[in-house]
């Protein structure tokens, strides 16, 4: 907890209460209200918790107004440009960038745990072939606790480490298996001679009938998607993982809860919504029409993938993601894909329009990641599973931080009750 050097005064019904104020290393001061109910007999009211700090954390910091995203103090743009995903995973988990020897050991641990228990394959046959991949992932990840009993004791530091490695290592395998199952294709086992992103692409797109060579440009773009979605502070799914964890639930159940929350269209479905918007536009010649509609306050149409709820200036992840999108489109081309043609022209039209600059509606990471995944050949139903795969390390880092915090207690939000006051019970024959 940050040092308390100031206090805030609350006056209520003529009584005055002094509340500690904590000053963080970055961001606004925080008024400590933990003793407010006991002292004053009142709760605070903050639907959505948008003004409430539910924890203290040293993992990720966001300043939406300035377009800042830091992981352990490092700007996300520098990490995405110079590091790869597993290196960022190590940073999030341990607080420091690894040495060469530490990184080699960590990569080896992850690589050698990518296979899932063979019995888990049978889980997939219980799902319909048209099941959403996220539905499959929620079920299978939650079921991991039935197979890996030696890493469910959250009080044991060694078991926590084992669970951490297993989740990071096996999530790409589970996501790829969900994709293959829905596609009606055989599962592809992971290979230990491939890097994290290349392994995932191969498990998704290889078939037994021929060899599959992973293009390094696509692997790098995939790695950047993983990196840029690794953690995003106390968002809905991360808060869900923390709340589930506060009860002492095992890590696999907690991560499954995070996946379920991420599945919501207001959270993890942003890049899918972006692609659906591009499909609605349909062709380049209709872009002016939709640009005009986006400017019309009375029209419900909105440009998906432009602007961000958190970032009021620009999305710091978007610059690196745009570079990867340009590389992928140059490699694969857009001539045969009208959706990608629309995306390129829409990006140019919006960036050239003063209206969007004034409103700070710049393309965000979801716009560019959606373009990349579409170009690679992923169906939109796989966009959120890939997001979940990427975010797993952030969830686990937050989970570990919370479990290791001696001040941890089970979450118990309060409410502003608006129902009936106590009343007399009426027998059924007397109700009229």
mmCIF file with all atom_site columns, C-alpha atoms in Angstrom, residues 200-334:
data_model
loop_
_atom_site.group_PDB
_atom_site.id
_atom_site.type_symbol
_atom_site.label_atom_id
_atom_site.label_alt_id
_atom_site.label_comp_id
_atom_site.label_asym_id
_atom_site.label_entity_id
_atom_site.label_seq_id
_atom_site.pdbx_PDB_ins_code
_atom_site.Cartn_x
_atom_site.Cartn_y
_atom_site.Cartn_z
_atom_site.occupancy
_atom_site.B_iso_or_equiv
_atom_site.pdbx_formal_charge
_atom_site.auth_seq_id
_atom_site.auth_comp_id
_atom_site.auth_asym_id
_atom_site.auth_atom_id
_atom_site.pdbx_PDB_model_num
ATOM 1   C CA . UNK A 1 200 ? -0.338  -21.580 -32.089 1.00 0.00 ? 200 UNK A CA 1
ATOM 2   C CA . UNK A 1 201 ? -0.617  -20.764 -35.798 1.00 0.00 ? 201 UNK A CA 1
ATOM 3   C CA . UNK A 1 202 ? 0.517   -24.259 -36.732 1.00 0.00 ? 202 UNK A CA 1
ATOM 4   C CA . UNK A 1 203 ? -1.958  -25.907 -34.338 1.00 0.00 ? 203 UNK A CA 1
ATOM 5   C CA . UNK A 1 204 ? -4.733  -23.828 -35.930 1.00 0.00 ? 204 UNK A CA 1
ATOM 6   C CA . UNK A 1 205 ? -3.893  -24.116 -39.636 1.00 0.00 ? 205 UNK A CA 1
ATOM 7   C CA . UNK A 1 206 ? -1.838  -27.282 -40.181 1.00 0.00 ? 206 UNK A CA 1
ATOM 8   C CA . UNK A 1 207 ? -3.529  -30.406 -41.543 1.00 0.00 ? 207 UNK A CA 1
ATOM 9   C CA . UNK A 1 208 ? -2.168  -33.973 -41.706 1.00 0.00 ? 208 UNK A CA 1
ATOM 10  C CA . UNK A 1 209 ? -2.284  -34.032 -45.512 1.00 0.00 ? 209 UNK A CA 1
ATOM 11  C CA . UNK A 1 210 ? 0.624   -31.617 -45.982 1.00 0.00 ? 210 UNK A CA 1
ATOM 12  C CA . UNK A 1 211 ? 3.439   -29.792 -44.260 1.00 0.00 ? 211 UNK A CA 1
ATOM 13  C CA . UNK A 1 212 ? 2.726   -26.357 -42.807 1.00 0.00 ? 212 UNK A CA 1
ATOM 14  C CA . UNK A 1 213 ? 5.431   -23.722 -42.632 1.00 0.00 ? 213 UNK A CA 1
ATOM 15  C CA . UNK A 1 214 ? 4.730   -20.724 -40.410 1.00 0.00 ? 214 UNK A CA 1
ATOM 16  C CA . UNK A 1 215 ? 5.486   -17.420 -42.110 1.00 0.00 ? 215 UNK A CA 1
ATOM 17  C CA . UNK A 1 216 ? 7.668   -15.331 -39.749 1.00 0.00 ? 216 UNK A CA 1
ATOM 18  C CA . UNK A 1 217 ? 5.748   -12.128 -40.574 1.00 0.00 ? 217 UNK A CA 1
ATOM 19  C CA . UNK A 1 218 ? 2.486   -13.765 -39.506 1.00 0.00 ? 218 UNK A CA 1
ATOM 20  C CA . UNK A 1 219 ? 4.118   -15.235 -36.401 1.00 0.00 ? 219 UNK A CA 1
ATOM 21  C CA . UNK A 1 220 ? 5.463   -11.816 -35.428 1.00 0.00 ? 220 UNK A CA 1
ATOM 22  C CA . UNK A 1 221 ? 2.034   -10.224 -35.948 1.00 0.00 ? 221 UNK A CA 1
ATOM 23  C CA . UNK A 1 222 ? 0.428   -12.957 -33.854 1.00 0.00 ? 222 UNK A CA 1
ATOM 24  C CA . UNK A 1 223 ? 3.017   -12.451 -31.120 1.00 0.00 ? 223 UNK A CA 1
ATOM 25  C CA . UNK A 1 224 ? 2.277   -8.727  -31.079 1.00 0.00 ? 224 UNK A CA 1
ATOM 26  C CA . UNK A 1 225 ? -1.440  -9.385  -30.742 1.00 0.00 ? 225 UNK A CA 1
ATOM 27  C CA . UNK A 1 226 ? -0.657  -11.573 -27.726 1.00 0.00 ? 226 UNK A CA 1
ATOM 28  C CA . UNK A 1 227 ? 1.660   -8.926  -26.259 1.00 0.00 ? 227 UNK A CA 1
ATOM 29  C CA . UNK A 1 228 ? -0.671  -5.972  -26.757 1.00 0.00 ? 228 UNK A CA 1
ATOM 30  C CA . UNK A 1 229 ? -3.534  -7.797  -25.036 1.00 0.00 ? 229 UNK A CA 1
ATOM 31  C CA . UNK A 1 230 ? -1.489  -9.327  -22.187 1.00 0.00 ? 230 UNK A CA 1
ATOM 32  C CA . UNK A 1 231 ? -2.870  -7.118  -19.403 1.00 0.00 ? 231 UNK A CA 1
ATOM 33  C CA . UNK A 1 232 ? -5.000  -4.004  -19.092 1.00 0.00 ? 232 UNK A CA 1
ATOM 34  C CA . UNK A 1 233 ? -5.199  -3.170  -15.411 1.00 0.00 ? 233 UNK A CA 1
ATOM 35  C CA . UNK A 1 234 ? -8.466  -3.684  -13.453 1.00 0.00 ? 234 UNK A CA 1
ATOM 36  C CA . UNK A 1 235 ? -10.908 -4.304  -16.314 1.00 0.00 ? 235 UNK A CA 1
ATOM 37  C CA . UNK A 1 236 ? -14.090 -6.378  -16.010 1.00 0.00 ? 236 UNK A CA 1
ATOM 38  C CA . UNK A 1 237 ? -12.547 -9.816  -16.611 1.00 0.00 ? 237 UNK A CA 1
ATOM 39  C CA . UNK A 1 238 ? -9.493  -9.130  -14.429 1.00 0.00 ? 238 UNK A CA 1
ATOM 40  C CA . UNK A 1 239 ? -11.757 -7.914  -11.638 1.00 0.00 ? 239 UNK A CA 1
ATOM 41  C CA . UNK A 1 240 ? -13.815 -11.088 -12.112 1.00 0.00 ? 240 UNK A CA 1
ATOM 42  C CA . UNK A 1 241 ? -10.695 -13.229 -11.709 1.00 0.00 ? 241 UNK A CA 1
ATOM 43  C CA . UNK A 1 242 ? -9.720  -11.302 -8.574  1.00 0.00 ? 242 UNK A CA 1
ATOM 44  C CA . UNK A 1 243 ? -13.204 -11.573 -7.059  1.00 0.00 ? 243 UNK A CA 1
ATOM 45  C CA . UNK A 1 244 ? -13.384 -15.318 -7.771  1.00 0.00 ? 244 UNK A CA 1
ATOM 46  C CA . UNK A 1 245 ? -9.877  -15.724 -6.360  1.00 0.00 ? 245 UNK A CA 1
ATOM 47  C CA . UNK A 1 246 ? -10.787 -13.911 -3.153  1.00 0.00 ? 246 UNK A CA 1
ATOM 48  C CA . UNK A 1 247 ? -12.950 -16.883 -2.150  1.00 0.00 ? 247 UNK A CA 1
ATOM 49  C CA . UNK A 1 248 ? -9.969  -19.221 -2.381  1.00 0.00 ? 248 UNK A CA 1
ATOM 50  C CA . UNK A 1 249 ? -11.144 -20.873 -5.599  1.00 0.00 ? 249 UNK A CA 1
ATOM 51  C CA . UNK A 1 250 ? -8.535  -22.818 -7.552  1.00 0.00 ? 250 UNK A CA 1
ATOM 52  C CA . UNK A 1 251 ? -6.688  -20.975 -10.351 1.00 0.00 ? 251 UNK A CA 1
ATOM 53  C CA . UNK A 1 252 ? -8.288  -22.918 -13.194 1.00 0.00 ? 252 UNK A CA 1
ATOM 54  C CA . UNK A 1 253 ? -11.795 -22.023 -11.994 1.00 0.00 ? 253 UNK A CA 1
ATOM 55  C CA . UNK A 1 254 ? -10.765 -18.384 -11.614 1.00 0.00 ? 254 UNK A CA 1
ATOM 56  C CA . UNK A 1 255 ? -9.332  -18.153 -15.133 1.00 0.00 ? 255 UNK A CA 1
ATOM 57  C CA . UNK A 1 256 ? -12.457 -19.871 -16.512 1.00 0.00 ? 256 UNK A CA 1
ATOM 58  C CA . UNK A 1 257 ? -14.489 -17.130 -14.788 1.00 0.00 ? 257 UNK A CA 1
ATOM 59  C CA . UNK A 1 258 ? -12.306 -14.529 -16.507 1.00 0.00 ? 258 UNK A CA 1
ATOM 60  C CA . UNK A 1 259 ? -12.910 -16.167 -19.880 1.00 0.00 ? 259 UNK A CA 1
ATOM 61  C CA . UNK A 1 260 ? -16.666 -16.160 -19.270 1.00 0.00 ? 260 UNK A CA 1
ATOM 62  C CA . UNK A 1 261 ? -16.592 -12.445 -18.452 1.00 0.00 ? 261 UNK A CA 1
ATOM 63  C CA . UNK A 1 262 ? -14.402 -11.635 -21.448 1.00 0.00 ? 262 UNK A CA 1
ATOM 64  C CA . UNK A 1 263 ? -16.961 -13.336 -23.692 1.00 0.00 ? 263 UNK A CA 1
ATOM 65  C CA . UNK A 1 264 ? -19.374 -10.447 -23.119 1.00 0.00 ? 264 UNK A CA 1
ATOM 66  C CA . UNK A 1 265 ? -19.742 -8.235  -26.226 1.00 0.00 ? 265 UNK A CA 1
ATOM 67  C CA . UNK A 1 266 ? -19.030 -5.103  -24.191 1.00 0.00 ? 266 UNK A CA 1
ATOM 68  C CA . UNK A 1 267 ? -15.627 -6.454  -23.217 1.00 0.00 ? 267 UNK A CA 1
ATOM 69  C CA . UNK A 1 268 ? -13.807 -8.966  -25.395 1.00 0.00 ? 268 UNK A CA 1
ATOM 70  C CA . UNK A 1 269 ? -15.853 -8.708  -28.549 1.00 0.00 ? 269 UNK A CA 1
ATOM 71  C CA . UNK A 1 270 ? -14.559 -5.341  -29.760 1.00 0.00 ? 270 UNK A CA 1
ATOM 72  C CA . UNK A 1 271 ? -12.450 -6.606  -32.673 1.00 0.00 ? 271 UNK A CA 1
ATOM 73  C CA . UNK A 1 272 ? -15.250 -8.957  -33.695 1.00 0.00 ? 272 UNK A CA 1
ATOM 74  C CA . UNK A 1 273 ? -17.660 -6.002  -33.676 1.00 0.00 ? 273 UNK A CA 1
ATOM 75  C CA . UNK A 1 274 ? -15.164 -4.111  -35.829 1.00 0.00 ? 274 UNK A CA 1
ATOM 76  C CA . UNK A 1 275 ? -15.135 -6.859  -38.474 1.00 0.00 ? 275 UNK A CA 1
ATOM 77  C CA . UNK A 1 276 ? -18.919 -7.074  -38.394 1.00 0.00 ? 276 UNK A CA 1
ATOM 78  C CA . UNK A 1 277 ? -19.044 -3.323  -39.047 1.00 0.00 ? 277 UNK A CA 1
ATOM 79  C CA . UNK A 1 278 ? -16.701 -3.707  -42.030 1.00 0.00 ? 278 UNK A CA 1
ATOM 80  C CA . UNK A 1 279 ? -18.944 -6.472  -43.343 1.00 0.00 ? 279 UNK A CA 1
ATOM 81  C CA . UNK A 1 280 ? -21.960 -4.170  -42.934 1.00 0.00 ? 280 UNK A CA 1
ATOM 82  C CA . UNK A 1 281 ? -20.226 -1.450  -44.969 1.00 0.00 ? 281 UNK A CA 1
ATOM 83  C CA . UNK A 1 282 ? -19.481 -4.109  -47.564 1.00 0.00 ? 282 UNK A CA 1
ATOM 84  C CA . UNK A 1 283 ? -17.696 -2.145  -50.284 1.00 0.00 ? 283 UNK A CA 1
ATOM 85  C CA . UNK A 1 284 ? -15.356 0.806   -50.631 1.00 0.00 ? 284 UNK A CA 1
ATOM 86  C CA . UNK A 1 285 ? -17.912 2.950   -52.468 1.00 0.00 ? 285 UNK A CA 1
ATOM 87  C CA . UNK A 1 286 ? -20.197 2.941   -49.384 1.00 0.00 ? 286 UNK A CA 1
ATOM 88  C CA . UNK A 1 287 ? -17.559 4.393   -47.029 1.00 0.00 ? 287 UNK A CA 1
ATOM 89  C CA . UNK A 1 288 ? -18.646 8.054   -47.478 1.00 0.00 ? 288 UNK A CA 1
ATOM 90  C CA . UNK A 1 289 ? -22.194 7.072   -46.544 1.00 0.00 ? 289 UNK A CA 1
ATOM 91  C CA . UNK A 1 290 ? -21.079 5.425   -43.304 1.00 0.00 ? 290 UNK A CA 1
ATOM 92  C CA . UNK A 1 291 ? -18.645 8.228   -42.480 1.00 0.00 ? 291 UNK A CA 1
ATOM 93  C CA . UNK A 1 292 ? -21.576 10.651  -42.740 1.00 0.00 ? 292 UNK A CA 1
ATOM 94  C CA . UNK A 1 293 ? -23.716 8.395   -40.550 1.00 0.00 ? 293 UNK A CA 1
ATOM 95  C CA . UNK A 1 294 ? -20.954 8.238   -37.918 1.00 0.00 ? 294 UNK A CA 1
ATOM 96  C CA . UNK A 1 295 ? -21.014 12.038  -37.699 1.00 0.00 ? 295 UNK A CA 1
ATOM 97  C CA . UNK A 1 296 ? -24.795 12.154  -37.313 1.00 0.00 ? 296 UNK A CA 1
ATOM 98  C CA . UNK A 1 297 ? -25.690 12.220  -33.608 1.00 0.00 ? 297 UNK A CA 1
ATOM 99  C CA . UNK A 1 298 ? -29.198 11.017  -34.406 1.00 0.00 ? 298 UNK A CA 1
ATOM 100 C CA . UNK A 1 299 ? -27.957 7.942   -36.273 1.00 0.00 ? 299 UNK A CA 1
ATOM 101 C CA . UNK A 1 300 ? -27.300 4.867   -34.077 1.00 0.00 ? 300 UNK A CA 1
ATOM 102 C CA . UNK A 1 301 ? -24.398 3.773   -36.297 1.00 0.00 ? 301 UNK A CA 1
ATOM 103 C CA . UNK A 1 302 ? -20.956 4.075   -34.711 1.00 0.00 ? 302 UNK A CA 1
ATOM 104 C CA . UNK A 1 303 ? -17.517 3.412   -36.143 1.00 0.00 ? 303 UNK A CA 1
ATOM 105 C CA . UNK A 1 304 ? -16.333 0.357   -34.243 1.00 0.00 ? 304 UNK A CA 1
ATOM 106 C CA . UNK A 1 305 ? -12.581 0.165   -33.665 1.00 0.00 ? 305 UNK A CA 1
ATOM 107 C CA . UNK A 1 306 ? -12.220 3.960   -33.451 1.00 0.00 ? 306 UNK A CA 1
ATOM 108 C CA . UNK A 1 307 ? -11.662 5.680   -30.124 1.00 0.00 ? 307 UNK A CA 1
ATOM 109 C CA . UNK A 1 308 ? -11.553 3.811   -26.811 1.00 0.00 ? 308 UNK A CA 1
ATOM 110 C CA . UNK A 1 309 ? -13.479 3.921   -23.538 1.00 0.00 ? 309 UNK A CA 1
ATOM 111 C CA . UNK A 1 310 ? -10.236 4.228   -21.551 1.00 0.00 ? 310 UNK A CA 1
ATOM 112 C CA . UNK A 1 311 ? -7.956  6.127   -23.934 1.00 0.00 ? 311 UNK A CA 1
ATOM 113 C CA . UNK A 1 312 ? -9.285  9.638   -24.498 1.00 0.00 ? 312 UNK A CA 1
ATOM 114 C CA . UNK A 1 313 ? -6.403  10.622  -26.768 1.00 0.00 ? 313 UNK A CA 1
ATOM 115 C CA . UNK A 1 314 ? -4.952  7.664   -28.656 1.00 0.00 ? 314 UNK A CA 1
ATOM 116 C CA . UNK A 1 315 ? -4.521  3.963   -27.947 1.00 0.00 ? 315 UNK A CA 1
ATOM 117 C CA . UNK A 1 316 ? -0.785  3.471   -27.255 1.00 0.00 ? 316 UNK A CA 1
ATOM 118 C CA . UNK A 1 317 ? -1.050  -0.099  -28.539 1.00 0.00 ? 317 UNK A CA 1
ATOM 119 C CA . UNK A 1 318 ? -2.382  0.947   -31.925 1.00 0.00 ? 318 UNK A CA 1
ATOM 120 C CA . UNK A 1 319 ? 0.869   2.274   -33.418 1.00 0.00 ? 319 UNK A CA 1
ATOM 121 C CA . UNK A 1 320 ? 2.689   -1.056  -33.198 1.00 0.00 ? 320 UNK A CA 1
ATOM 122 C CA . UNK A 1 321 ? -0.435  -2.972  -34.204 1.00 0.00 ? 321 UNK A CA 1
ATOM 123 C CA . UNK A 1 322 ? -0.831  -0.781  -37.301 1.00 0.00 ? 322 UNK A CA 1
ATOM 124 C CA . UNK A 1 323 ? 2.732   -1.627  -38.324 1.00 0.00 ? 323 UNK A CA 1
ATOM 125 C CA . UNK A 1 324 ? 1.945   -5.340  -38.090 1.00 0.00 ? 324 UNK A CA 1
ATOM 126 C CA . UNK A 1 325 ? -1.326  -4.875  -39.956 1.00 0.00 ? 325 UNK A CA 1
ATOM 127 C CA . UNK A 1 326 ? 0.485   -3.120  -42.805 1.00 0.00 ? 326 UNK A CA 1
ATOM 128 C CA . UNK A 1 327 ? 3.087   -5.909  -42.950 1.00 0.00 ? 327 UNK A CA 1
ATOM 129 C CA . UNK A 1 328 ? 0.444   -8.647  -42.985 1.00 0.00 ? 328 UNK A CA 1
ATOM 130 C CA . UNK A 1 329 ? -1.661  -6.943  -45.648 1.00 0.00 ? 329 UNK A CA 1
ATOM 131 C CA . UNK A 1 330 ? 1.425   -6.383  -47.798 1.00 0.00 ? 330 UNK A CA 1
ATOM 132 C CA . UNK A 1 331 ? 2.289   -10.076 -47.447 1.00 0.00 ? 331 UNK A CA 1
ATOM 133 C CA . UNK A 1 332 ? -1.185  -11.489 -48.046 1.00 0.00 ? 332 UNK A CA 1
ATOM 134 C CA . UNK A 1 333 ? -2.688  -8.722  -50.159 1.00 0.00 ? 333 UNK A CA 1
ATOM 135 C CA . UNK A 1 334 ? -6.202  -7.311  -50.036 1.00 0.00 ? 334 UNK A CA 1
#
